[in-house]
Amino acid sequence: MRSALGIGLVTLALVVASGCAVTRGQETVGSYIDDTGITTAVKSHFFDNRFVDGTAISVETLNGTVMLSGFAKSSGERATAEKLTWKVKGVKSVKNEIVVRP
């Protein structure tokens, strides 16, 4: 009985905590989790790549559309960031708003 109650409380907490997906304009908790996973994977690719400064580029994902913003040191870095983003599973489109700053 206690374990069933505990599982129920944990499930309720997860559903309530994930409720912010609705405020972001998304239809389901699942899409919010998918978008978070995409954002995390993109940032991970940036930090694993020595040609992209992951601290200077912001990544936001909504319904599979990834928006890149921030600054790059060259057009090559900007292009590499976009290319790495497209390699992440679940990415539907990329909006590259990265500004090249010398």
mmCIF file with all atom_site columns, N, CA and C in Angstrom, residues 7-46:
data_model
loop_
_atom_site.group_PDB
_atom_site.id
_atom_site.type_symbol
_atom_site.label_atom_id
_atom_site.label_alt_id
_atom_site.label_comp_id
_atom_site.label_asym_id
_atom_site.label_entity_id
_atom_site.label_seq_id
_atom_site.pdbx_PDB_ins_code
_atom_site.Cartn_x
_atom_site.Cartn_y
_atom_site.Cartn_z
_atom_site.occupancy
_atom_site.B_iso_or_equiv
_atom_site.pdbx_formal_charge
_atom_site.auth_seq_id
_atom_site.auth_comp_id
_atom_site.auth_asym_id
_atom_site.auth_atom_id
_atom_site.pdbx_PDB_model_num
ATOM 1   N N  . ILE A 1 7  ? 4.476  5.716  -5.330  1.00 0.00 ? 7  ILE A N  1
ATOM 2   C CA . ILE A 1 7  ? 4.554  5.792  -6.794  1.00 0.00 ? 7  ILE A CA 1
ATOM 3   C C  . ILE A 1 7  ? 3.544  6.814  -7.319  1.00 0.00 ? 7  ILE A C  1
ATOM 4   N N  . GLY A 1 8  ? 2.354  6.798  -6.727  1.00 0.00 ? 8  GLY A N  1
ATOM 5   C CA . GLY A 1 8  ? 1.328  7.754  -7.139  1.00 0.00 ? 8  GLY A CA 1
ATOM 6   C C  . GLY A 1 8  ? 1.751  9.193  -6.883  1.00 0.00 ? 8  GLY A C  1
ATOM 7   N N  . LEU A 1 9  ? 2.370  9.443  -5.738  1.00 0.00 ? 9  LEU A N  1
ATOM 8   C CA . LEU A 1 9  ? 2.826  10.792 -5.414  1.00 0.00 ? 9  LEU A CA 1
ATOM 9   C C  . LEU A 1 9  ? 3.953  11.239 -6.335  1.00 0.00 ? 9  LEU A C  1
ATOM 10  N N  . VAL A 1 10 ? 4.868  10.331 -6.635  1.00 0.00 ? 10 VAL A N  1
ATOM 11  C CA . VAL A 1 10 ? 5.965  10.666 -7.552  1.00 0.00 ? 10 VAL A CA 1
ATOM 12  C C  . VAL A 1 10 ? 5.416  10.981 -8.933  1.00 0.00 ? 10 VAL A C  1
ATOM 13  N N  . THR A 1 11 ? 4.494  10.181 -9.409  1.00 0.00 ? 11 THR A N  1
ATOM 14  C CA . THR A 1 11 ? 3.880  10.413 -10.715 1.00 0.00 ? 11 THR A CA 1
ATOM 15  C C  . THR A 1 11 ? 3.163  11.758 -10.743 1.00 0.00 ? 11 THR A C  1
ATOM 16  N N  . LEU A 1 12 ? 2.419  12.063 -9.710  1.00 0.00 ? 12 LEU A N  1
ATOM 17  C CA . LEU A 1 12 ? 1.718  13.337 -9.627  1.00 0.00 ? 12 LEU A CA 1
ATOM 18  C C  . LEU A 1 12 ? 2.700  14.500 -9.625  1.00 0.00 ? 12 LEU A C  1
ATOM 19  N N  . ALA A 1 13 ? 3.783  14.355 -8.875  1.00 0.00 ? 13 ALA A N  1
ATOM 20  C CA . ALA A 1 13 ? 4.791  15.415 -8.822  1.00 0.00 ? 13 ALA A CA 1
ATOM 21  C C  . ALA A 1 13 ? 5.413  15.651 -10.195 1.00 0.00 ? 13 ALA A C  1
ATOM 22  N N  . LEU A 1 14 ? 5.697  14.584 -10.925 1.00 0.00 ? 14 LEU A N  1
ATOM 23  C CA . LEU A 1 14 ? 6.274  14.724 -12.264 1.00 0.00 ? 14 LEU A CA 1
ATOM 24  C C  . LEU A 1 14 ? 5.313  15.414 -13.223 1.00 0.00 ? 14 LEU A C  1
ATOM 25  N N  . VAL A 1 15 ? 4.051  15.064 -13.151 1.00 0.00 ? 15 VAL A N  1
ATOM 26  C CA . VAL A 1 15 ? 3.058  15.674 -14.034 1.00 0.00 ? 15 VAL A CA 1
ATOM 27  C C  . VAL A 1 15 ? 2.905  17.156 -13.709 1.00 0.00 ? 15 VAL A C  1
ATOM 28  N N  . VAL A 1 16 ? 2.834  17.489 -12.427 1.00 0.00 ? 16 VAL A N  1
ATOM 29  C CA . VAL A 1 16 ? 2.682  18.888 -12.020 1.00 0.00 ? 16 VAL A CA 1
ATOM 30  C C  . VAL A 1 16 ? 3.923  19.683 -12.385 1.00 0.00 ? 16 VAL A C  1
ATOM 31  N N  . ALA A 1 17 ? 5.105  19.124 -12.121 1.00 0.00 ? 17 ALA A N  1
ATOM 32  C CA . ALA A 1 17 ? 6.354  19.824 -12.421 1.00 0.00 ? 17 ALA A CA 1
ATOM 33  C C  . ALA A 1 17 ? 6.534  20.030 -13.914 1.00 0.00 ? 17 ALA A C  1
ATOM 34  N N  . SER A 1 18 ? 6.017  19.118 -14.704 1.00 0.00 ? 18 SER A N  1
ATOM 35  C CA . SER A 1 18 ? 6.157  19.232 -16.153 1.00 0.00 ? 18 SER A CA 1
ATOM 36  C C  . SER A 1 18 ? 5.066  20.093 -16.764 1.00 0.00 ? 18 SER A C  1
ATOM 37  N N  . GLY A 1 19 ? 4.190  20.618 -15.973 1.00 0.00 ? 19 GLY A N  1
ATOM 38  C CA . GLY A 1 19 ? 3.090  21.429 -16.468 1.00 0.00 ? 19 GLY A CA 1
ATOM 39  C C  . GLY A 1 19 ? 3.526  22.689 -17.174 1.00 0.00 ? 19 GLY A C  1
ATOM 40  N N  . CYS A 1 20 ? 4.770  23.096 -17.003 1.00 0.00 ? 20 CYS A N  1
ATOM 41  C CA . CYS A 1 20 ? 5.245  24.311 -17.653 1.00 0.00 ? 20 CYS A CA 1
ATOM 42  C C  . CYS A 1 20 ? 5.253  24.171 -19.170 1.00 0.00 ? 20 CYS A C  1
ATOM 43  N N  . ALA A 1 21 ? 5.177  22.957 -19.687 1.00 0.00 ? 21 ALA A N  1
ATOM 44  C CA . ALA A 1 21 ? 5.148  22.763 -21.132 1.00 0.00 ? 21 ALA A CA 1
ATOM 45  C C  . ALA A 1 21 ? 3.947  23.475 -21.747 1.00 0.00 ? 21 ALA A C  1
ATOM 46  N N  . VAL A 1 22 ? 2.849  23.491 -21.045 1.00 0.00 ? 22 VAL A N  1
ATOM 47  C CA . VAL A 1 22 ? 1.652  24.143 -21.563 1.00 0.00 ? 22 VAL A CA 1
ATOM 48  C C  . VAL A 1 22 ? 1.890  25.645 -21.689 1.00 0.00 ? 22 VAL A C  1
ATOM 49  N N  . THR A 1 23 ? 2.602  26.227 -20.751 1.00 0.00 ? 23 THR A N  1
ATOM 50  C CA . THR A 1 23 ? 2.837  27.663 -20.815 1.00 0.00 ? 23 THR A CA 1
ATOM 51  C C  . THR A 1 23 ? 3.796  28.028 -21.931 1.00 0.00 ? 23 THR A C  1
ATOM 52  N N  . ARG A 1 24 ? 4.574  27.089 -22.417 1.00 0.00 ? 24 ARG A N  1
ATOM 53  C CA . ARG A 1 24 ? 5.478  27.357 -23.528 1.00 0.00 ? 24 ARG A CA 1
ATOM 54  C C  . ARG A 1 24 ? 4.769  27.176 -24.863 1.00 0.00 ? 24 ARG A C  1
ATOM 55  N N  . GLY A 1 25 ? 3.497  26.857 -24.856 1.00 0.00 ? 25 GLY A N  1
ATOM 56  C CA . GLY A 1 25 ? 2.760  26.722 -26.094 1.00 0.00 ? 25 GLY A CA 1
ATOM 57  C C  . GLY A 1 25 ? 2.869  25.341 -26.714 1.00 0.00 ? 25 GLY A C  1
ATOM 58  N N  . GLN A 1 26 ? 3.300  24.381 -25.945 1.00 0.00 ? 26 GLN A N  1
ATOM 59  C CA . GLN A 1 26 ? 3.423  23.031 -26.469 1.00 0.00 ? 26 GLN A CA 1
ATOM 60  C C  . GLN A 1 26 ? 2.201  22.218 -26.073 1.00 0.00 ? 26 GLN A C  1
ATOM 61  N N  . GLU A 1 27 ? 1.940  21.183 -26.841 1.00 0.00 ? 27 GLU A N  1
ATOM 62  C CA . GLU A 1 27 ? 0.729  20.427 -26.629 1.00 0.00 ? 27 GLU A CA 1
ATOM 63  C C  . GLU A 1 27 ? 0.849  19.366 -25.546 1.00 0.00 ? 27 GLU A C  1
ATOM 64  N N  . THR A 1 28 ? 2.011  18.758 -25.379 1.00 0.00 ? 28 THR A N  1
ATOM 65  C CA . THR A 1 28 ? 2.134  17.661 -24.436 1.00 0.00 ? 28 THR A CA 1
ATOM 66  C C  . THR A 1 28 ? 3.402  17.777 -23.606 1.00 0.00 ? 28 THR A C  1
ATOM 67  N N  . VAL A 1 29 ? 3.390  17.054 -22.495 1.00 0.00 ? 29 VAL A N  1
ATOM 68  C CA . VAL A 1 29 ? 4.583  16.961 -21.666 1.00 0.00 ? 29 VAL A CA 1
ATOM 69  C C  . VAL A 1 29 ? 5.691  16.267 -22.460 1.00 0.00 ? 29 VAL A C  1
ATOM 70  N N  . GLY A 1 30 ? 5.314  15.288 -23.271 1.00 0.00 ? 30 GLY A N  1
ATOM 71  C CA . GLY A 1 30 ? 6.289  14.563 -24.084 1.00 0.00 ? 30 GLY A CA 1
ATOM 72  C C  . GLY A 1 30 ? 7.056  15.476 -25.025 1.00 0.00 ? 30 GLY A C  1
ATOM 73  N N  . SER A 1 31 ? 6.377  16.435 -25.643 1.00 0.00 ? 31 SER A N  1
ATOM 74  C CA . SER A 1 31 ? 7.072  17.338 -26.557 1.00 0.00 ? 31 SER A CA 1
ATOM 75  C C  . SER A 1 31 ? 8.029  18.244 -25.799 1.00 0.00 ? 31 SER A C  1
ATOM 76  N N  . TYR A 1 32 ? 7.663  18.624 -24.572 1.00 0.00 ? 32 TYR A N  1
ATOM 77  C CA . TYR A 1 32 ? 8.564  19.425 -23.735 1.00 0.00 ? 32 TYR A CA 1
ATOM 78  C C  . TYR A 1 32 ? 9.827  18.630 -23.416 1.00 0.00 ? 32 TYR A C  1
ATOM 79  N N  . ILE A 1 33 ? 9.659  17.369 -23.053 1.00 0.00 ? 33 ILE A N  1
ATOM 80  C CA . ILE A 1 33 ? 10.804 16.512 -22.741 1.00 0.00 ? 33 ILE A CA 1
ATOM 81  C C  . ILE A 1 33 ? 11.662 16.311 -23.981 1.00 0.00 ? 33 ILE A C  1
ATOM 82  N N  . ASP A 1 34 ? 11.048 16.096 -25.145 1.00 0.00 ? 34 ASP A N  1
ATOM 83  C CA . ASP A 1 34 ? 11.800 15.948 -26.393 1.00 0.00 ? 34 ASP A CA 1
ATOM 84  C C  . ASP A 1 34 ? 12.614 17.204 -26.685 1.00 0.00 ? 34 ASP A C  1
ATOM 85  N N  . ASP A 1 35 ? 12.010 18.373 -26.542 1.00 0.00 ? 35 ASP A N  1
ATOM 86  C CA . ASP A 1 35 ? 12.706 19.629 -26.803 1.00 0.00 ? 35 ASP A CA 1
ATOM 87  C C  . ASP A 1 35 ? 13.873 19.831 -25.844 1.00 0.00 ? 35 ASP A C  1
ATOM 88  N N  . THR A 1 36 ? 13.682 19.477 -24.596 1.00 0.00 ? 36 THR A N  1
ATOM 89  C CA . THR A 1 36 ? 14.766 19.585 -23.621 1.00 0.00 ? 36 THR A CA 1
ATOM 90  C C  . THR A 1 36 ? 15.915 18.665 -23.994 1.00 0.00 ? 36 THR A C  1
ATOM 91  N N  . GLY A 1 37 ? 15.597 17.463 -24.437 1.00 0.00 ? 37 GLY A N  1
ATOM 92  C CA . GLY A 1 37 ? 16.625 16.513 -24.875 1.00 0.00 ? 37 GLY A CA 1
ATOM 93  C C  . GLY A 1 37 ? 17.381 17.017 -26.094 1.00 0.00 ? 37 GLY A C  1
ATOM 94  N N  . ILE A 1 38 ? 16.670 17.623 -27.025 1.00 0.00 ? 38 ILE A N  1
ATOM 95  C CA . ILE A 1 38 ? 17.308 18.177 -28.224 1.00 0.00 ? 38 ILE A CA 1
ATOM 96  C C  . ILE A 1 38 ? 18.263 19.297 -27.825 1.00 0.00 ? 38 ILE A C  1
ATOM 97  N N  . THR A 1 39 ? 17.798 20.213 -26.984 1.00 0.00 ? 39 THR A N  1
ATOM 98  C CA . THR A 1 39 ? 18.638 21.330 -26.535 1.00 0.00 ? 39 THR A CA 1
ATOM 99  C C  . THR A 1 39 ? 19.904 20.806 -25.858 1.00 0.00 ? 39 THR A C  1
ATOM 100 N N  . THR A 1 40 ? 19.750 19.832 -24.987 1.00 0.00 ? 40 THR A N  1
ATOM 101 C CA . THR A 1 40 ? 20.892 19.257 -24.280 1.00 0.00 ? 40 THR A CA 1
ATOM 102 C C  . THR A 1 40 ? 21.866 18.594 -25.240 1.00 0.00 ? 40 THR A C  1
ATOM 103 N N  . ALA A 1 41 ? 21.346 17.862 -26.209 1.00 0.00 ? 41 ALA A N  1
ATOM 104 C CA . ALA A 1 41 ? 22.215 17.182 -27.181 1.00 0.00 ? 41 ALA A CA 1
ATOM 105 C C  . ALA A 1 41 ? 22.975 18.181 -28.048 1.00 0.00 ? 41 ALA A C  1
ATOM 106 N N  . VAL A 1 42 ? 22.308 19.246 -28.470 1.00 0.00 ? 42 VAL A N  1
ATOM 107 C CA . VAL A 1 42 ? 22.971 20.272 -29.288 1.00 0.00 ? 42 VAL A CA 1
ATOM 108 C C  . VAL A 1 42 ? 24.102 20.916 -28.495 1.00 0.00 ? 42 VAL A C  1
ATOM 109 N N  . LYS A 1 43 ? 23.814 21.321 -27.256 1.00 0.00 ? 43 LYS A N  1
ATOM 110 C CA . LYS A 1 43 ? 24.851 21.941 -26.419 1.00 0.00 ? 43 LYS A CA 1
ATOM 111 C C  . LYS A 1 43 ? 26.013 20.976 -26.192 1.00 0.00 ? 43 LYS A C  1
ATOM 112 N N  . SER A 1 44 ? 25.713 19.716 -26.007 1.00 0.00 ? 44 SER A N  1
ATOM 113 C CA . SER A 1 44 ? 26.755 18.709 -25.815 1.00 0.00 ? 44 SER A CA 1
ATOM 114 C C  . SER A 1 44 ? 27.649 18.610 -27.047 1.00 0.00 ? 44 SER A C  1
ATOM 115 N N  . HIS A 1 45 ? 27.034 18.628 -28.235 1.00 0.00 ? 45 HIS A N  1
ATOM 116 C CA . HIS A 1 45 ? 27.821 18.600 -29.480 1.00 0.00 ? 45 HIS A CA 1
ATOM 117 C C  . HIS A 1 45 ? 28.731 19.825 -29.573 1.00 0.00 ? 45 HIS A C  1
ATOM 118 N N  . PHE A 1 46 ? 28.223 20.972 -29.148 1.00 0.00 ? 46 PHE A N  1
ATOM 119 C CA . PHE A 1 46 ? 29.039 22.194 -29.179 1.00 0.00 ? 46 PHE A CA 1
ATOM 120 C C  . PHE A 1 46 ? 30.255 22.058 -28.264 1.00 0.00 ? 46 PHE A C  1
#
